[in-house]
CSV table of N, CA and C and ligand atoms in Angstrom, one decimal:
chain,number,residue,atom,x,y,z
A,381,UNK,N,-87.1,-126.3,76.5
A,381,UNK,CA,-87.0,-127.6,77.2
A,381,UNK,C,-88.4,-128.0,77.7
A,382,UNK,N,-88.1,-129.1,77.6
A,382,UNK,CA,-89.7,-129.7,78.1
A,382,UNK,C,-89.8,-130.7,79.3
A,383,UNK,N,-90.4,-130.9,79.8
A,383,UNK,CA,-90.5,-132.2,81.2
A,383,UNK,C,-91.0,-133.5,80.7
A,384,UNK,N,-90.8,-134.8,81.2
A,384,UNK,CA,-91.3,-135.5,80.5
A,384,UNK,C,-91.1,-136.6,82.2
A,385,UNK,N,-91.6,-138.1,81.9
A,385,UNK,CA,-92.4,-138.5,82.9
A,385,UNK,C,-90.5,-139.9,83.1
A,386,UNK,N,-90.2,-139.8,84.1
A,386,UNK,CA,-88.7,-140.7,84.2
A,386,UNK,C,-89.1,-141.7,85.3
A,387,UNK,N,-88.4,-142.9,84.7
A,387,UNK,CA,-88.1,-143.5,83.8
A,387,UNK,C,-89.0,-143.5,82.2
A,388,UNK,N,-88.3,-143.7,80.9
A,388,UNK,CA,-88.8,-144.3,80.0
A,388,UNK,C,-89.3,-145.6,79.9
A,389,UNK,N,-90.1,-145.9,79.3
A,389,UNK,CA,-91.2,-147.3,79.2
A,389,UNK,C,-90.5,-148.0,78.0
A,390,UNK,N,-90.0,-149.3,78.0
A,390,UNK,CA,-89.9,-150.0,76.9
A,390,UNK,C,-91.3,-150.5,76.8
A,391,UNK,N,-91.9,-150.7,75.7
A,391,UNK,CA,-93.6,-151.0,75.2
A,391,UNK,C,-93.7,-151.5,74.3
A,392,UNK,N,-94.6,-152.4,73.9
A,392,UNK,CA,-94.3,-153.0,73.0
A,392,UNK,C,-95.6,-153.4,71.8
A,393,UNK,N,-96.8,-153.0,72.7
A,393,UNK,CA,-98.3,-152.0,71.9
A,393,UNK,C,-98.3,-151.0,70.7
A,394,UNK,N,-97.8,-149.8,71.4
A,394,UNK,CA,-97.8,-148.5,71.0
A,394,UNK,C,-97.5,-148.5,69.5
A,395,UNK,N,-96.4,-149.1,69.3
A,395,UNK,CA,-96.2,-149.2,67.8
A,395,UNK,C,-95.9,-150.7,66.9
A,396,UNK,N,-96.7,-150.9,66.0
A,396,UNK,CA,-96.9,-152.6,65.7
A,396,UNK,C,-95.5,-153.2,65.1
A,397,UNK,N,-95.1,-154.1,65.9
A,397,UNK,CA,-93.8,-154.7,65.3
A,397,UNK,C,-92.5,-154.3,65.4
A,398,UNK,N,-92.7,-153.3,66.6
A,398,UNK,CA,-91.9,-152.6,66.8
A,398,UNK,C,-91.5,-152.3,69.1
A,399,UNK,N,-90.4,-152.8,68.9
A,399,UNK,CA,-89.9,-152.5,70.3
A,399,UNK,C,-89.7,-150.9,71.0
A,400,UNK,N,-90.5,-150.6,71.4
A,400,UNK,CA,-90.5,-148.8,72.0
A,400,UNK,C,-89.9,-148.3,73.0
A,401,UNK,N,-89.0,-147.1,72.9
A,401,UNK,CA,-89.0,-147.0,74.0
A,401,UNK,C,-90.0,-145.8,74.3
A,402,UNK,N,-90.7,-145.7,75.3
A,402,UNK,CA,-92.0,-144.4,75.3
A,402,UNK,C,-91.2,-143.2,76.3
A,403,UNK,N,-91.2,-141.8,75.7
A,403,UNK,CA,-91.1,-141.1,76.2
A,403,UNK,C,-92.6,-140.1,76.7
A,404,UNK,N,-93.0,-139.8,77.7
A,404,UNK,CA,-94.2,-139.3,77.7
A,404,UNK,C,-93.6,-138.1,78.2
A,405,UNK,N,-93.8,-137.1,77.6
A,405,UNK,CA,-93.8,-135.5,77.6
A,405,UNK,C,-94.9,-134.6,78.4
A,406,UNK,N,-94.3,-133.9,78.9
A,406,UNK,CA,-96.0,-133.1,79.6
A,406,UNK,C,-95.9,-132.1,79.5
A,407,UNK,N,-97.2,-131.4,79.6
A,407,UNK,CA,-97.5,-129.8,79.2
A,407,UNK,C,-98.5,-130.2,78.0
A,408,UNK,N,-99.5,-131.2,78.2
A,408,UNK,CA,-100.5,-131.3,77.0
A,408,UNK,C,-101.2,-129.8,77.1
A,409,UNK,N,-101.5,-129.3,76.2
A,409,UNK,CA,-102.9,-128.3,76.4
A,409,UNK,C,-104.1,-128.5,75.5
A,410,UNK,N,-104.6,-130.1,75.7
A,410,UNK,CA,-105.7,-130.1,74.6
A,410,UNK,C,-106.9,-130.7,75.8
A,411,UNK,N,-106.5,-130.4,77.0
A,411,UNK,CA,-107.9,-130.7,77.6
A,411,UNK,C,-109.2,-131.9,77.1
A,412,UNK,N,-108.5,-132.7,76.9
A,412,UNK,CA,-109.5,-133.9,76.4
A,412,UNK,C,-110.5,-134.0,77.4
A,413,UNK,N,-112.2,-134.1,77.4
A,413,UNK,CA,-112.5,-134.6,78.5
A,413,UNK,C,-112.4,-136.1,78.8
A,414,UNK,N,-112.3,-135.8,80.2
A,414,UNK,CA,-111.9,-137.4,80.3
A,414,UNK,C,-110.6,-137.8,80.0
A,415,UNK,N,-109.5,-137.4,80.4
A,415,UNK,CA,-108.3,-137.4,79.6
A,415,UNK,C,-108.0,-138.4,80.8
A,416,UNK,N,-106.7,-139.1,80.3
A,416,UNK,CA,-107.1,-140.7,81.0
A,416,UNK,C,-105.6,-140.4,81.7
A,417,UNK,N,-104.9,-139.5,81.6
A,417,UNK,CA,-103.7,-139.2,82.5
A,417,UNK,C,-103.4,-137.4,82.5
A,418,UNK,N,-104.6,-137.2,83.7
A,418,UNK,CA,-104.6,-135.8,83.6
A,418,UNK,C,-103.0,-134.9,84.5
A,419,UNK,N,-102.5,-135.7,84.9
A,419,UNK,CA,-101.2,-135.0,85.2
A,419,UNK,C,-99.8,-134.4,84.1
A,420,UNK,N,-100.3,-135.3,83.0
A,420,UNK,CA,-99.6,-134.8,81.4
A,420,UNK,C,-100.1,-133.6,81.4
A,421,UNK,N,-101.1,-132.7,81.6
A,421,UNK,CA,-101.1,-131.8,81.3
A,421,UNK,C,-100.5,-130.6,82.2
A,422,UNK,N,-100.3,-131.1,82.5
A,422,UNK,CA,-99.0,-130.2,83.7
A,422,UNK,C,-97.3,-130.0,83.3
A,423,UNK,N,-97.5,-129.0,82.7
A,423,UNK,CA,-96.2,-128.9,82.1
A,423,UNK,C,-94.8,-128.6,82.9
A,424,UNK,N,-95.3,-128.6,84.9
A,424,UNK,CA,-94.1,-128.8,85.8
A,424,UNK,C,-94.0,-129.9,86.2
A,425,UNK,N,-94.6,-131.0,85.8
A,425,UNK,CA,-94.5,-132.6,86.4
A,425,UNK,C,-93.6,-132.7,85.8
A,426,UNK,N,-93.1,-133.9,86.5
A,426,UNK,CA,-91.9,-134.6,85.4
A,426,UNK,C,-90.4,-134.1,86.0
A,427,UNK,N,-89.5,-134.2,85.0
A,427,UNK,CA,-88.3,-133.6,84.9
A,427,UNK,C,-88.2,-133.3,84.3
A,428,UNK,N,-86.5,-132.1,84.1
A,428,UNK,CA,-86.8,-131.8,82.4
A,428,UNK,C,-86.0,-132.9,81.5
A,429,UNK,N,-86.1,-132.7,80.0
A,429,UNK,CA,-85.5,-133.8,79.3
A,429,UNK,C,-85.0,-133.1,78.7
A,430,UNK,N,-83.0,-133.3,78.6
A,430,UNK,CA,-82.4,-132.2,77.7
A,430,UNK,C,-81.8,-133.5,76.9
A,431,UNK,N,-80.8,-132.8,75.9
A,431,UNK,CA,-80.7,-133.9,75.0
A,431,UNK,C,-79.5,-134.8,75.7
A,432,UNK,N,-79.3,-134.1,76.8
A,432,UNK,CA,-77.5,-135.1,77.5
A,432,UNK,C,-78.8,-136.3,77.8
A,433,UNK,N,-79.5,-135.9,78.6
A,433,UNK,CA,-80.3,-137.2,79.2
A,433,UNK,C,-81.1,-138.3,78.3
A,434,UNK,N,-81.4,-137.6,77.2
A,434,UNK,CA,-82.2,-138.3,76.3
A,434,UNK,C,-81.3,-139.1,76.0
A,435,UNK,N,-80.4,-138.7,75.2
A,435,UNK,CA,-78.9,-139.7,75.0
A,435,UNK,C,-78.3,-140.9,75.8
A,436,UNK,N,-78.2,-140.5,77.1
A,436,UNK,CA,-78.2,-141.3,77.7
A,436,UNK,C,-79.3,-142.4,78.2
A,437,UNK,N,-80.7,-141.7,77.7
A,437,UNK,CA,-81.3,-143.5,78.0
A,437,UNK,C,-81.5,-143.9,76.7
A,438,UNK,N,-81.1,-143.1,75.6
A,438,UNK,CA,-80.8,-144.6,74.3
A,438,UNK,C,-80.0,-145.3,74.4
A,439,UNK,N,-78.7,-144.6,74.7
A,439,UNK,CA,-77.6,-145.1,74.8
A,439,UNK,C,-77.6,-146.5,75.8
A,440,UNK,N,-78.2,-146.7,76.9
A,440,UNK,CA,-78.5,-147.4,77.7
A,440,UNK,C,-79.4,-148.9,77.1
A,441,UNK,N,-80.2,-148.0,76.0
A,441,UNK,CA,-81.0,-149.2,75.8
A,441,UNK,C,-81.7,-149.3,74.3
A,442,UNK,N,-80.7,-148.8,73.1
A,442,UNK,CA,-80.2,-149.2,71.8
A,442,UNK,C,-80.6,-150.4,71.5
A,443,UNK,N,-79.5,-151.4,72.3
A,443,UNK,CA,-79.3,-152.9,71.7
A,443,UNK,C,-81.1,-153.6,71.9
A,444,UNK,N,-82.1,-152.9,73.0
A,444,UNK,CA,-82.9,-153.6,73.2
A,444,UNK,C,-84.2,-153.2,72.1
A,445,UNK,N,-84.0,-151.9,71.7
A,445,UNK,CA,-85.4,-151.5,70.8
A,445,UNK,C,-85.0,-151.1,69.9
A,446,UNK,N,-86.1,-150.7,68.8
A,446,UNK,CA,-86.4,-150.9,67.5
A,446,UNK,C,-86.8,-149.3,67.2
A,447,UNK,N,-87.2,-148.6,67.8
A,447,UNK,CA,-87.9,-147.3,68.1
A,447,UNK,C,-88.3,-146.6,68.9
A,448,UNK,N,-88.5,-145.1,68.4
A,448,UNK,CA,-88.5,-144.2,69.9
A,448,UNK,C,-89.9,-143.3,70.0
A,449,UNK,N,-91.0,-143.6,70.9
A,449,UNK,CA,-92.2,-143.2,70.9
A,449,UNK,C,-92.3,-141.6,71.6
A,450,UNK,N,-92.6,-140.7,71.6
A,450,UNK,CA,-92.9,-139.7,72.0
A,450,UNK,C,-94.6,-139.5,72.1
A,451,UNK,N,-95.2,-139.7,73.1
A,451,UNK,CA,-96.1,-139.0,73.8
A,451,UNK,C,-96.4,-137.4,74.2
A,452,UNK,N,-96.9,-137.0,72.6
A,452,UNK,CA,-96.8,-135.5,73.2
A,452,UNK,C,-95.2,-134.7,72.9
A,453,UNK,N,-95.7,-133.7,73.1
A,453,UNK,CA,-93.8,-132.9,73.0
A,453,UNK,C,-94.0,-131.7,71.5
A,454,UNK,N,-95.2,-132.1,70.7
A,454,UNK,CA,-95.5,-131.7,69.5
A,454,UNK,C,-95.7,-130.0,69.7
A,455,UNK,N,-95.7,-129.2,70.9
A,455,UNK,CA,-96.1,-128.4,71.4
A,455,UNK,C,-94.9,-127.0,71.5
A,456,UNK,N,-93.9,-128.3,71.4
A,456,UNK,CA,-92.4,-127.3,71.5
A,456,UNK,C,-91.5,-128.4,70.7
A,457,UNK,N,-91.7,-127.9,69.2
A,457,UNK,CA,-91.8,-128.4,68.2
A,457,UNK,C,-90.0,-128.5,67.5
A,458,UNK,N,-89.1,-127.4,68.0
A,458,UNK,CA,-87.9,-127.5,67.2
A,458,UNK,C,-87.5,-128.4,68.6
A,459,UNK,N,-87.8,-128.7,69.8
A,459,UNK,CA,-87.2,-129.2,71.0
A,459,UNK,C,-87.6,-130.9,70.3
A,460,UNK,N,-88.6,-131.3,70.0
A,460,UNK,CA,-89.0,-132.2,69.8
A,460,UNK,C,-88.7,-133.2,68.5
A,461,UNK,N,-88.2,-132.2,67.4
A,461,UNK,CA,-87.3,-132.4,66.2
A,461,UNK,C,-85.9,-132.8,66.7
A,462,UNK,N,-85.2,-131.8,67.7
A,462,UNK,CA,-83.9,-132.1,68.2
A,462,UNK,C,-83.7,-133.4,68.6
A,463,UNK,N,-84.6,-133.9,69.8
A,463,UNK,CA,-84.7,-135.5,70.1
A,463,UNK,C,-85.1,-136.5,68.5
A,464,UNK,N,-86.0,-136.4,67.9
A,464,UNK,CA,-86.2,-137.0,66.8
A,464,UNK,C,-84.6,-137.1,65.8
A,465,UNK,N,-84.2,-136.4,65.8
A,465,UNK,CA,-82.6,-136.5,65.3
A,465,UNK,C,-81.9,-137.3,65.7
A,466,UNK,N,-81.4,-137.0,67.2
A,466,UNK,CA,-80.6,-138.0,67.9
A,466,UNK,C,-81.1,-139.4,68.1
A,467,UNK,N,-82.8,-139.5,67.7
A,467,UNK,CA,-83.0,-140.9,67.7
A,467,UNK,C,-82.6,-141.7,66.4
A,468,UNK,N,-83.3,-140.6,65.3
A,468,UNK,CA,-82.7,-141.4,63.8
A,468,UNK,C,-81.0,-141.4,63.7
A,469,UNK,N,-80.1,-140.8,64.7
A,469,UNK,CA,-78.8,-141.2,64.3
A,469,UNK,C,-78.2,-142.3,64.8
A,470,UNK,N,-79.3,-142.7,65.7
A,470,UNK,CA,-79.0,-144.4,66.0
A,470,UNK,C,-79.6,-145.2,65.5
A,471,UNK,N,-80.8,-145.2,64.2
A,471,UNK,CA,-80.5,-145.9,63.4
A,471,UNK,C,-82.3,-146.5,64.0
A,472,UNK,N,-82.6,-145.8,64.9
A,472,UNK,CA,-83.6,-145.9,65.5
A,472,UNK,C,-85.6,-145.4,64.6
A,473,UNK,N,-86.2,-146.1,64.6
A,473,UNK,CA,-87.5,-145.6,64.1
A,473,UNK,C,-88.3,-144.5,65.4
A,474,UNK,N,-89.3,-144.0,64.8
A,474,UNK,CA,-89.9,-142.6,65.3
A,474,UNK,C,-91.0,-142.5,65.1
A,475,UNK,N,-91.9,-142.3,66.5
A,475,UNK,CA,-93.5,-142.1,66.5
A,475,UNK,C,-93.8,-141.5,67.4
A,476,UNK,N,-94.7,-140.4,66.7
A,476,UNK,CA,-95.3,-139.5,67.4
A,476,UNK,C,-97.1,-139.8,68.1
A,477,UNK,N,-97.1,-139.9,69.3
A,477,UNK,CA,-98.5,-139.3,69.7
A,477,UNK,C,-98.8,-138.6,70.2
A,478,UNK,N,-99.7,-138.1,69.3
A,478,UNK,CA,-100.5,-136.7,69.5
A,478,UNK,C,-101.9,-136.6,69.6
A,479,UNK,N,-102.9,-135.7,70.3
A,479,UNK,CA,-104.2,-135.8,70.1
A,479,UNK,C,-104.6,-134.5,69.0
A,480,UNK,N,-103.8,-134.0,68.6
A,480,UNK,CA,-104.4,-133.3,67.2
A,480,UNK,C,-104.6,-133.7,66.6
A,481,UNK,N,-105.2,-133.0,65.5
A,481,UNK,CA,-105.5,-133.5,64.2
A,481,UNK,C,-104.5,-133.6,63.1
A,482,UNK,N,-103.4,-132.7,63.5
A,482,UNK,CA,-102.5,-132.6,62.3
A,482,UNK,C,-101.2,-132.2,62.9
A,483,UNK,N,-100.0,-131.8,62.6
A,483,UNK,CA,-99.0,-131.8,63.1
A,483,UNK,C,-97.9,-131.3,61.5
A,484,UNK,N,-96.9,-129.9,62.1
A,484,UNK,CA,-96.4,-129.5,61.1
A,484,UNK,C,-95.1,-130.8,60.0
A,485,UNK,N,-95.3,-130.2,59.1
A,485,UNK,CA,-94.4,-131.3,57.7
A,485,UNK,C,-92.7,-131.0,58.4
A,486,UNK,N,-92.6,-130.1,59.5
A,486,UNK,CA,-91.0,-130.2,59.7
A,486,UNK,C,-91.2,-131.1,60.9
A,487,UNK,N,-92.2,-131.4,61.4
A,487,UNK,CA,-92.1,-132.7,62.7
A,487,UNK,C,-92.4,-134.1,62.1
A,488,UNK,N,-93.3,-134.2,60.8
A,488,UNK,CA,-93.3,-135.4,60.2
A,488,UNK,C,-92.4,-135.9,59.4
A,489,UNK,N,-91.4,-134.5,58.7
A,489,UNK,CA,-90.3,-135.6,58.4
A,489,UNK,C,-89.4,-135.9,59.0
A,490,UNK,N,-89.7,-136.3,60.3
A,490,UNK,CA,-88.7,-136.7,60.7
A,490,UNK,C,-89.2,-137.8,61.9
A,491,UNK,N,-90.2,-138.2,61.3
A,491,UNK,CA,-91.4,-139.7,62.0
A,491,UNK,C,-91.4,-140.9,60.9
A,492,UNK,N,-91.4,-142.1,61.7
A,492,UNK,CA,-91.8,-143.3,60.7
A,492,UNK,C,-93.2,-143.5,60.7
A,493,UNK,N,-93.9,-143.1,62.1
A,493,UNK,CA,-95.3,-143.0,62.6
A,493,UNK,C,-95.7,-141.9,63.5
A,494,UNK,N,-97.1,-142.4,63.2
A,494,UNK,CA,-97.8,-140.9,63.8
A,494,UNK,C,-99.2,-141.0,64.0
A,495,UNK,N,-99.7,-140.8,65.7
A,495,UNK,CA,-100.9,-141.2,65.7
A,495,UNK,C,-101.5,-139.7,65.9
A,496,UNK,N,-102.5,-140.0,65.2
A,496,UNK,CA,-103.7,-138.3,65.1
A,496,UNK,C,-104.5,-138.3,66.1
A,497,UNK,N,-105.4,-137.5,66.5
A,497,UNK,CA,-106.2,-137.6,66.9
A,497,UNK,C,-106.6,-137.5,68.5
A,498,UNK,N,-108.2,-136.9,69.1
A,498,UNK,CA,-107.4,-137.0,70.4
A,498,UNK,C,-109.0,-137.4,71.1
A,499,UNK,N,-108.6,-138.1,72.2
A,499,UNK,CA,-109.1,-139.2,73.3
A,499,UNK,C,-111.0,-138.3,73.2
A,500,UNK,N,-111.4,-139.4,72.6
A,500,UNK,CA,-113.2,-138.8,73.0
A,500,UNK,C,-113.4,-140.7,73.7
A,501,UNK,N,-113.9,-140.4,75.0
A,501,UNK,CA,-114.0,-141.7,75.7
A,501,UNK,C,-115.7,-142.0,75.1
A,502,UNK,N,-116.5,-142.0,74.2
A,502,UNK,CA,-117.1,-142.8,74.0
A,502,UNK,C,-117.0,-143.0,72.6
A,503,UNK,N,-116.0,-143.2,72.0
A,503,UNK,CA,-115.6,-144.1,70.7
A,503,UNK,C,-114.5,-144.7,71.0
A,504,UNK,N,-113.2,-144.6,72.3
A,504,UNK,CA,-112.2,-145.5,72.5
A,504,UNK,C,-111.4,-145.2,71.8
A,505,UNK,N,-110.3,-145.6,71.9
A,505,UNK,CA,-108.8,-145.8,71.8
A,505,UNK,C,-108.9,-146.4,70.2
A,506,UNK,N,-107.2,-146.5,70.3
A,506,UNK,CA,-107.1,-147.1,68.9
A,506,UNK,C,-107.6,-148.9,68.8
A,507,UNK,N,-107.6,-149.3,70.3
A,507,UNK,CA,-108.0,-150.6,70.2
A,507,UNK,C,-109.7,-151.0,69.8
A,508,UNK,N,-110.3,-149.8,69.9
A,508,UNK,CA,-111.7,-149.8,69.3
A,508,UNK,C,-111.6,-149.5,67.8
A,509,UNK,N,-113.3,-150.5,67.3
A,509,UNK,CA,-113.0,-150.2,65.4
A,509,UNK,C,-113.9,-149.0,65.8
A,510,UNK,N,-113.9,-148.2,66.4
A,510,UNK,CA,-115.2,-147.0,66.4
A,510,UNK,C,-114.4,-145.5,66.7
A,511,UNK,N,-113.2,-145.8,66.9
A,511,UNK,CA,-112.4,-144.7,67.4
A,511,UNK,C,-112.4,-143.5,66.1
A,512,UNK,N,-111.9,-142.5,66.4
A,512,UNK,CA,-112.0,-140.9,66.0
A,512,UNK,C,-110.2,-140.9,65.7
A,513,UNK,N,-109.5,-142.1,66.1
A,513,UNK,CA,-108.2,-141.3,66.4
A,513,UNK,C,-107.3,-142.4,64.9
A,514,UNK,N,-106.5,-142.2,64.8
A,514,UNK,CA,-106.0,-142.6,63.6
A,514,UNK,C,-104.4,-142.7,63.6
A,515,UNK,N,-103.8,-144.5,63.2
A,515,UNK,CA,-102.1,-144.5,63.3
A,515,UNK,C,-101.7,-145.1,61.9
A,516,UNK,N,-100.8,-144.0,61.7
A,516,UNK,CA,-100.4,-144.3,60.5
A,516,UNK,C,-98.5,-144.6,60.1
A,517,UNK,N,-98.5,-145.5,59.2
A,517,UNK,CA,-96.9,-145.6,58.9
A,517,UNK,C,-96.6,-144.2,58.1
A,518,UNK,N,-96.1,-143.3,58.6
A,518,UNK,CA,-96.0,-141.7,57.5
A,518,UNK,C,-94.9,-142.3,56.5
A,519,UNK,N,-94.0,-143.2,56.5
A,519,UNK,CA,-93.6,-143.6,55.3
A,519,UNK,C,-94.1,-144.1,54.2
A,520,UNK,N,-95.1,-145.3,53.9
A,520,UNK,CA,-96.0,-145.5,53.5
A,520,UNK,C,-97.5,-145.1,53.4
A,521,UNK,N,-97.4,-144.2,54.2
A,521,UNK,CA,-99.3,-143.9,54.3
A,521,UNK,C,-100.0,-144.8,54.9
A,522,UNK,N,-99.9,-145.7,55.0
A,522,UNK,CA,-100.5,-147.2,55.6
A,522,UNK,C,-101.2,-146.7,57.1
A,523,UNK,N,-102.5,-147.1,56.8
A,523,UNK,CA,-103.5,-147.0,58.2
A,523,UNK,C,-103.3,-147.6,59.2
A,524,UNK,N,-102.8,-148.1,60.7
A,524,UNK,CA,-102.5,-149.0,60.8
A,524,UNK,C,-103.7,-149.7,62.2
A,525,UNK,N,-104.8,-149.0,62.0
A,525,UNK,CA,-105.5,-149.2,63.2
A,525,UNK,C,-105.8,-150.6,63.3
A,526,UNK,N,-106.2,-151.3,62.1
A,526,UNK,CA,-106.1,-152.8,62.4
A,526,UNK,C,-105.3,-153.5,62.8
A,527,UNK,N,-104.4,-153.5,63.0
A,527,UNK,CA,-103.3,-153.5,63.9
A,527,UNK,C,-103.7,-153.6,65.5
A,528,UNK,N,-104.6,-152.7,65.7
A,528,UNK,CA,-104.8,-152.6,67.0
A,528,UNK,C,-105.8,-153.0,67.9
A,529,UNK,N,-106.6,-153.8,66.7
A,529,UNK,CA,-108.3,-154.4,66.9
A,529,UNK,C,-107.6,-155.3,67.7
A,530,UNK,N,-109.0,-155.5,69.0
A,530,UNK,CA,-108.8,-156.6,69.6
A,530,UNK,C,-110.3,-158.0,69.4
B,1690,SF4,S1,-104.1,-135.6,74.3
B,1690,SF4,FE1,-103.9,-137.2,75.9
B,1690,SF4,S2,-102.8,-136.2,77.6
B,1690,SF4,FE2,-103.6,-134.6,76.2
B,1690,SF4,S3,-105.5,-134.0,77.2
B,1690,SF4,FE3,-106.0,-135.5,75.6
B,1690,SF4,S4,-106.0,-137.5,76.7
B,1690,SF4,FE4,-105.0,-136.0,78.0
């Protein structure tokens, strides 16, 4: 079980063309410097998120979005599959962010997207064209950082 940050964020950034709802998960252990929400890496913040609760805030809010963002969670990996499930059985899309580099083939099949990569504050976010970090459609392959230029 994992903690994650309550309420969920509907968002509408995070993934292009797509209505989100953001779950942010905590217990990062990648130490970014400069990490721009250092209380994620506190894996007692939060509450926990079991699948009754998860359920219940799709179920709440289905009719409004398009897909379900996870922030993190990649760490406790069959816990993080389990939610990815009960999102695809509503028919729902799936994105992972992560600051690694790479992330195992039993967590990507079961993502529409997936952002790589992790926070170096002088090349920026994905809204920078200079950034280190990389989003991709994992169905298509499709890069999608242009998407993100401002
Ligand atoms: S991946 Fe994100 S939350 Fe984790 S340490 Fe880096 S900036 Fe912070």
């Amino acid at each position: 079980m994992f903690n994650y940050i309550s309420p969920p964020q509907i968002v509408l950034q995070e993934v292009p063309s797509e209505i989100s709802l953001l779950f942010t998960i905590t217990g990062c252990r990648l130490n970014c410097l400069g990490c721009h929400s250092p209380e994620i890496q506190n894996a007692k913040f939060g509450t926990p998120l079991s699948c009754e609760i998860f359920t219940q805030w799709i179920d709440k809010y289905q009719a409004l979005i398009s897909c379900v963002v996870f922030f993190g969670g990649e760490w406790q990996s069959q816990r993080l599959i389990e939610l990815l499930k009960i999102s695809q059985g509503y028919k729902l899309k799936t994105c992972l962010y992560t600051g690694k580099e790479k992330v195992s083939q039993a967590i990507i099949a079961h993502l529409d997207y997936l952002k790589l990569g992790p926070w170096v504050e002088s090349l920026g976010g994905l809204e920078s064209s200079n950034t280190n970090q990389r989003m991709f459609n994992v169905k298509t392959g499709e890069l999608l950082n242009v998407r993100f230029l401002r």
